[in-house]
Short mmCIF file of C-alpha atoms in Angstrom, two decimals:
data_model
loop_
_atom_site.label_atom_id
_atom_site.label_comp_id
_atom_site.label_asym_id
_atom_site.label_seq_id
_atom_site.Cartn_x
_atom_site.Cartn_y
_atom_site.Cartn_z
CA MET A 1 -8.68 -25.85 26.18
CA MET A 2 -8.07 -29.14 26.16
CA GLY A 3 -9.66 -32.61 27.74
CA ARG A 4 -13.10 -31.37 26.51
CA LEU A 5 -13.96 -35.10 25.51
CA ASN A 6 -12.21 -36.94 28.86
CA LYS A 7 -14.38 -40.23 29.58
CA ARG A 8 -15.74 -40.33 25.90
CA VAL A 9 -14.90 -42.55 23.17
CA ALA A 10 -15.04 -41.91 19.75
CA ILE A 11 -15.19 -44.11 16.51
CA VAL A 12 -13.12 -42.85 13.93
CA THR A 13 -13.84 -44.69 10.25
CA GLY A 14 -11.34 -44.07 7.50
CA ALA A 15 -8.77 -43.56 9.80
CA ALA A 16 -5.95 -44.77 7.57
CA GLY A 17 -5.07 -41.11 6.60
CA GLY A 18 -6.20 -37.70 5.39
CA ILE A 19 -9.10 -36.32 7.38
CA GLY A 20 -10.13 -39.21 9.20
CA ALA A 21 -6.75 -39.79 10.59
CA ALA A 22 -6.79 -35.91 11.47
CA VAL A 23 -9.82 -36.07 13.06
CA ALA A 24 -8.87 -39.20 15.64
CA ARG A 25 -5.89 -37.03 16.56
CA VAL A 26 -7.65 -34.16 17.36
CA PHE A 27 -10.18 -36.25 19.59
CA ALA A 28 -7.39 -38.10 21.03
CA ALA A 29 -5.82 -34.92 22.17
CA GLU A 30 -9.24 -33.76 23.80
CA GLY A 31 -8.83 -36.77 25.93
CA ALA A 32 -10.99 -39.04 24.52
CA GLY A 33 -10.63 -42.69 23.92
CA VAL A 34 -10.20 -43.33 20.04
CA VAL A 35 -11.08 -46.61 18.18
CA VAL A 36 -9.96 -46.43 14.50
CA ALA A 37 -10.84 -48.37 11.50
CA ASP A 38 -10.42 -48.11 8.12
CA VAL A 39 -10.60 -50.78 5.20
CA LEU A 40 -6.85 -50.42 4.80
CA ASP A 41 -5.97 -52.26 7.62
CA ALA A 42 -2.20 -51.96 7.20
CA GLU A 43 -2.33 -48.50 7.02
CA ARG A 44 -4.68 -48.01 9.87
CA GLY A 45 -1.89 -49.44 12.00
CA ARG A 46 0.28 -45.82 12.04
CA PRO A 47 -2.78 -43.61 13.43
CA ALA A 48 -3.65 -46.14 16.06
CA ALA A 49 0.20 -46.30 17.01
CA GLU A 50 0.65 -42.35 17.15
CA LEU A 51 -2.71 -42.17 19.54
CA GLY A 52 -1.13 -44.89 21.73
CA GLY A 53 -3.99 -47.41 20.57
CA LEU A 54 -4.12 -51.01 19.02
CA SER A 55 -4.33 -51.80 15.74
CA ARG A 56 -6.90 -54.79 15.54
CA PRO A 57 -6.34 -56.55 11.82
CA GLY A 58 -9.52 -57.08 9.84
CA ALA A 59 -11.78 -54.36 11.97
CA GLY A 60 -12.04 -52.10 9.31
CA ARG A 61 -13.46 -54.66 6.77
CA ARG A 62 -16.06 -56.33 9.99
CA LEU A 63 -17.22 -52.86 10.13
CA PHE A 64 -17.66 -52.39 6.76
CA GLY A 65 -19.62 -55.89 6.53
CA VAL A 66 -21.81 -55.20 9.41
CA VAL A 67 -22.74 -51.53 7.69
CA ALA A 68 -23.41 -53.22 4.26
CA ALA A 69 -25.69 -55.97 6.05
CA ALA A 70 -27.50 -53.56 7.72
CA LEU A 71 -28.43 -51.75 4.41
CA ALA A 72 -29.76 -54.67 2.58
CA LEU A 73 -31.44 -55.80 5.66
CA TYR A 74 -33.38 -52.23 5.68
CA GLY A 75 -33.43 -52.16 1.84
CA VAL A 76 -35.18 -55.67 1.54
CA PHE A 77 -37.19 -55.94 5.09
CA LEU A 78 -38.13 -52.37 6.71
CA ARG A 79 -37.94 -49.62 3.27
CA PRO A 80 -40.84 -51.01 1.52
CA ARG A 81 -42.47 -51.05 4.73
CA VAL A 82 -41.37 -47.18 4.97
CA LEU A 83 -42.67 -46.49 1.56
CA SER A 84 -46.23 -47.59 2.07
CA TRP A 85 -47.38 -46.88 5.52
CA GLY A 86 -51.37 -47.84 5.93
CA ALA A 87 -51.52 -48.09 1.87
CA THR A 88 -53.37 -51.16 0.58
CA ARG A 89 -51.21 -52.94 -1.94
CA GLU A 90 -54.20 -51.69 -4.79
CA GLU A 91 -53.86 -48.08 -3.58
CA GLY A 92 -49.68 -48.76 -4.44
CA ASP A 93 -50.13 -49.95 -7.46
CA ARG A 94 -53.04 -47.47 -8.83
CA GLY A 95 -51.84 -44.50 -10.88
CA PHE A 96 -53.43 -40.90 -9.12
CA PRO A 97 -53.57 -37.37 -10.84
CA GLY A 98 -49.85 -35.77 -11.09
CA ASP A 99 -48.17 -39.15 -11.43
CA ASP A 100 -47.28 -37.86 -15.34
CA LEU A 101 -45.76 -34.74 -13.67
CA VAL A 102 -42.50 -37.27 -12.80
CA PRO A 103 -42.95 -39.88 -15.37
CA ASP A 104 -39.34 -41.35 -14.78
CA ALA A 105 -39.10 -41.06 -11.13
CA ASP A 106 -36.18 -42.39 -9.17
CA GLY A 107 -38.51 -42.83 -6.08
CA ALA A 108 -41.85 -42.77 -4.80
CA SER A 109 -44.30 -43.55 -2.00
CA THR A 110 -47.70 -43.84 -0.73
CA MET A 111 -49.04 -43.70 2.30
CA ALA A 112 -52.86 -43.53 3.63
CA THR A 113 -55.04 -43.11 6.49
CA THR A 114 -59.05 -42.87 7.01
CA LEU A 115 -60.15 -40.15 8.40
CA PRO A 116 -63.37 -39.30 10.30
CA ALA A 117 -65.39 -36.66 8.16
CA PRO A 118 -66.62 -36.60 4.59
CA PRO A 119 -64.28 -35.16 1.76
CA GLU A 120 -66.37 -31.95 1.88
CA GLU A 121 -65.11 -31.22 5.73
CA VAL A 122 -61.36 -32.67 4.89
CA TRP A 123 -60.73 -30.43 2.03
CA PRO A 124 -60.51 -26.92 3.73
CA TRP A 125 -58.14 -28.36 5.99
CA LEU A 126 -56.07 -29.05 3.27
CA GLN A 127 -56.54 -26.19 1.06
CA GLN A 128 -55.16 -23.74 3.56
CA MET A 129 -51.80 -26.06 3.81
CA GLY A 130 -48.27 -23.67 3.77
CA CYS A 131 -45.99 -21.56 5.90
CA ASN A 132 -47.57 -18.10 6.72
CA ARG A 133 -51.35 -19.78 6.08
CA GLY A 134 -52.87 -22.93 8.11
CA GLY A 135 -49.34 -24.57 8.57
CA TRP A 136 -48.57 -28.15 7.55
CA TYR A 137 -50.17 -30.04 10.62
CA SER A 138 -47.07 -32.35 11.47
CA TRP A 139 -43.86 -31.44 13.35
CA ASP A 140 -44.87 -27.69 13.30
CA ARG A 141 -40.97 -26.89 15.01
CA LEU A 142 -39.16 -28.90 11.70
CA ASP A 143 -41.51 -27.41 9.22
CA ASN A 144 -43.22 -24.28 10.33
CA GLY A 145 -40.50 -22.55 11.66
CA GLY A 146 -42.12 -23.48 15.25
CA HIS A 147 -45.57 -21.60 14.63
CA PRO A 148 -48.42 -23.97 15.18
CA SER A 149 -50.62 -25.28 12.41
CA ALA A 150 -54.12 -23.66 12.41
CA GLU A 151 -56.60 -25.33 14.68
CA CYS A 152 -59.79 -23.96 12.53
CA ILE A 153 -60.75 -23.35 8.99
CA VAL A 154 -59.89 -19.85 7.82
CA ALA A 155 -61.59 -18.42 5.27
CA GLU A 156 -58.74 -16.06 3.78
CA TRP A 157 -56.78 -19.00 2.91
CA GLN A 158 -59.32 -20.87 1.34
CA ARG A 159 -58.37 -19.52 -2.00
CA LEU A 160 -56.17 -21.69 -4.14
CA GLU A 161 -55.33 -21.92 -7.64
CA PRO A 162 -52.99 -23.95 -10.59
CA GLY A 163 -49.89 -22.09 -10.31
CA GLN A 164 -50.00 -20.70 -6.72
CA HIS A 165 -46.72 -20.68 -4.92
CA LEU A 166 -47.19 -22.05 -0.94
CA ASP A 167 -44.47 -21.52 1.13
CA SER A 168 -42.65 -24.25 2.60
CA LEU A 169 -40.33 -22.08 4.34
CA PRO A 170 -41.54 -19.11 6.97
CA SER A 171 -39.36 -16.91 5.32
CA GLY A 172 -41.03 -17.76 1.70
CA ASP A 173 -37.35 -18.57 0.23
CA ALA A 174 -38.93 -21.91 -0.75
CA TRP A 175 -42.19 -23.17 -1.92
CA PHE A 176 -44.14 -25.54 -3.43
CA THR A 177 -46.43 -24.69 -6.71
CA VAL A 178 -50.03 -25.77 -6.98
CA ALA A 179 -49.64 -28.76 -10.02
CA VAL A 180 -53.08 -30.29 -9.70
CA LEU A 181 -56.40 -29.17 -8.04
CA GLU A 182 -59.50 -30.81 -8.21
CA PRO A 183 -61.84 -29.35 -5.07
CA GLU A 184 -62.80 -32.30 -2.86
CA ARG A 185 -61.05 -34.85 -4.57
CA THR A 186 -57.28 -34.11 -5.48
CA LEU A 187 -54.52 -31.53 -4.61
CA VAL A 188 -50.85 -32.30 -5.87
CA LEU A 189 -47.48 -29.99 -5.04
CA ARG A 190 -44.77 -29.70 -6.97
CA SER A 191 -41.17 -28.60 -5.85
CA GLN A 192 -37.99 -28.12 -8.04
CA THR A 193 -35.08 -27.18 -6.15
CA LYS A 194 -31.50 -26.97 -7.71
CA LEU A 195 -28.85 -28.69 -5.80
CA PRO A 196 -26.67 -28.00 -3.42
CA SER A 197 -28.13 -24.47 -2.97
CA GLY A 198 -31.55 -25.47 -2.38
CA ARG A 199 -32.67 -22.59 -4.72
CA PRO A 200 -36.25 -23.09 -5.74
CA LEU A 201 -37.13 -23.28 -9.78
CA ASP A 202 -40.39 -22.72 -11.14
CA ALA A 203 -42.10 -25.88 -11.95
CA GLY A 204 -42.59 -26.83 -15.55
CA TYR A 205 -40.44 -23.87 -16.92
CA GLY A 206 -36.74 -24.36 -18.32
CA PRO A 207 -34.56 -27.08 -18.51
CA LEU A 208 -33.55 -28.52 -15.32
CA PRO A 209 -29.79 -27.73 -14.04
CA ARG A 210 -27.22 -30.69 -13.45
CA ALA A 211 -28.07 -31.25 -9.93
CA TYR A 212 -31.20 -31.11 -8.74
CA ILE A 213 -34.56 -32.51 -7.09
CA ASP A 214 -38.05 -32.40 -9.36
CA ALA A 215 -40.88 -33.91 -6.72
CA ILE A 216 -44.55 -34.03 -5.95
CA TRP A 217 -46.58 -34.47 -2.93
CA GLY A 218 -49.98 -35.38 -3.72
CA PHE A 219 -53.19 -35.79 -1.33
CA HIS A 220 -55.88 -37.75 -2.83
CA LEU A 221 -59.32 -37.95 -1.30
CA ARG A 222 -61.80 -40.61 -2.01
CA PRO A 223 -65.21 -40.91 -0.02
CA GLU A 224 -65.57 -43.68 2.66
CA PRO A 225 -68.93 -45.35 3.97
CA GLY A 226 -70.01 -44.16 7.04
CA GLY A 227 -69.25 -40.58 5.87
CA ARG A 228 -65.60 -40.96 6.04
CA THR A 229 -62.67 -39.76 3.72
CA ARG A 230 -59.75 -42.14 2.24
CA LEU A 231 -56.81 -39.99 2.12
CA VAL A 232 -53.92 -41.19 0.05
CA VAL A 233 -50.85 -39.62 -0.08
CA ARG A 234 -48.59 -40.03 -3.06
CA THR A 235 -44.93 -39.06 -3.79
CA ARG A 236 -42.77 -39.10 -6.85
CA ALA A 237 -39.16 -37.59 -7.38
CA ARG A 238 -36.33 -37.31 -9.65
CA SER A 239 -33.01 -36.15 -8.51
CA ARG A 240 -29.68 -36.08 -10.22
CA PRO A 241 -26.72 -36.95 -9.53
CA ARG A 242 -28.31 -40.04 -8.57
CA PRO A 243 -25.02 -41.43 -6.66
CA LEU A 244 -25.10 -38.47 -4.58
CA THR A 245 -28.91 -38.53 -3.88
CA ARG A 246 -29.87 -41.91 -3.86
CA PRO A 247 -28.28 -42.55 -0.80
CA MET A 248 -29.84 -39.25 1.15
CA ASP A 249 -33.28 -40.32 -0.13
CA MET A 250 -32.75 -44.03 1.47
CA LEU A 251 -31.15 -43.15 4.62
CA PHE A 252 -32.94 -39.71 5.29
CA TRP A 253 -35.35 -38.18 3.16
CA GLU A 254 -37.80 -41.50 3.04
CA PRO A 255 -37.47 -41.89 6.77
CA ALA A 256 -37.80 -38.33 7.44
CA HIS A 257 -41.21 -38.52 5.26
CA LEU A 258 -42.64 -41.43 6.87
CA ILE A 259 -42.04 -38.98 10.52
CA MET A 260 -43.74 -35.75 9.23
CA GLN A 261 -46.54 -37.70 7.06
CA THR A 262 -47.54 -40.06 9.92
CA ARG A 263 -47.78 -36.76 12.17
CA GLN A 264 -49.65 -35.12 9.73
CA PHE A 265 -52.32 -38.21 9.11
CA HIS A 266 -52.30 -38.09 13.08
CA ASN A 267 -53.01 -34.26 13.47
CA LEU A 268 -55.65 -34.11 10.68
CA SER A 269 -57.65 -36.63 12.33
CA THR A 270 -57.55 -34.52 15.40
CA ARG A 271 -58.56 -31.69 13.73
CA VAL A 272 -61.46 -33.17 11.42
CA SER A 273 -62.96 -35.06 14.36
CA ALA A 274 -63.31 -31.81 16.65
CA THR A 275 -64.97 -29.98 13.66
CA ALA A 276 -67.11 -32.99 12.36
#
């Protein structure tokens, strides 16, 4: 059925030929108004003419320039804040247990919050994390299959030991491995994943494949005056092939981690407040 995109406007980049030009033609056939852009301005005129539109010289280069400028501004001004939400400069510079598991990391973040309970009351909440356990206390629809994270401490989930797998998917097809465990002080989870399949690898066993992500997610508790806890969360990761994984890190994984981690901070604070 034609006309499904009536009264819609589509912007298609890379429209000088190939997939971009084909997509532009499909959108036009469905009734959309199509704006085409490509750094190859002379070539871009052909699909524009075919679609009954106008070709504006330099539009592709201008669009490329705008995108490049936006990425540069994000990298200089916003990204440092995304990677250090809530943490002090001293916390960002400090080394933590587990950092040495990914010594030559391509990327790292340090985020922190202060929780209204001492470490011995915060620890049980961290100890029962994981899908098919207490959940991750974040956006449950995204990281826990829609199952609500635990609202109380559950005794059967309080057993944790180095090398144990904590499911990162409700299906159990992916997991974190407990890499460093210091009760009431440090919990470091490690994930090694083969790309592009997403199949998990056992941390520390055998050589890594050519395309992979090797990452840690560390939770570090320190007592604060007034019976409170400073919770510092450190991530470090190395991935290959870097020309492909670096854009995904900057544009997707780092902002996503900020969204999920701050939600976890909020929900942990709510839970420990209710039981303190």
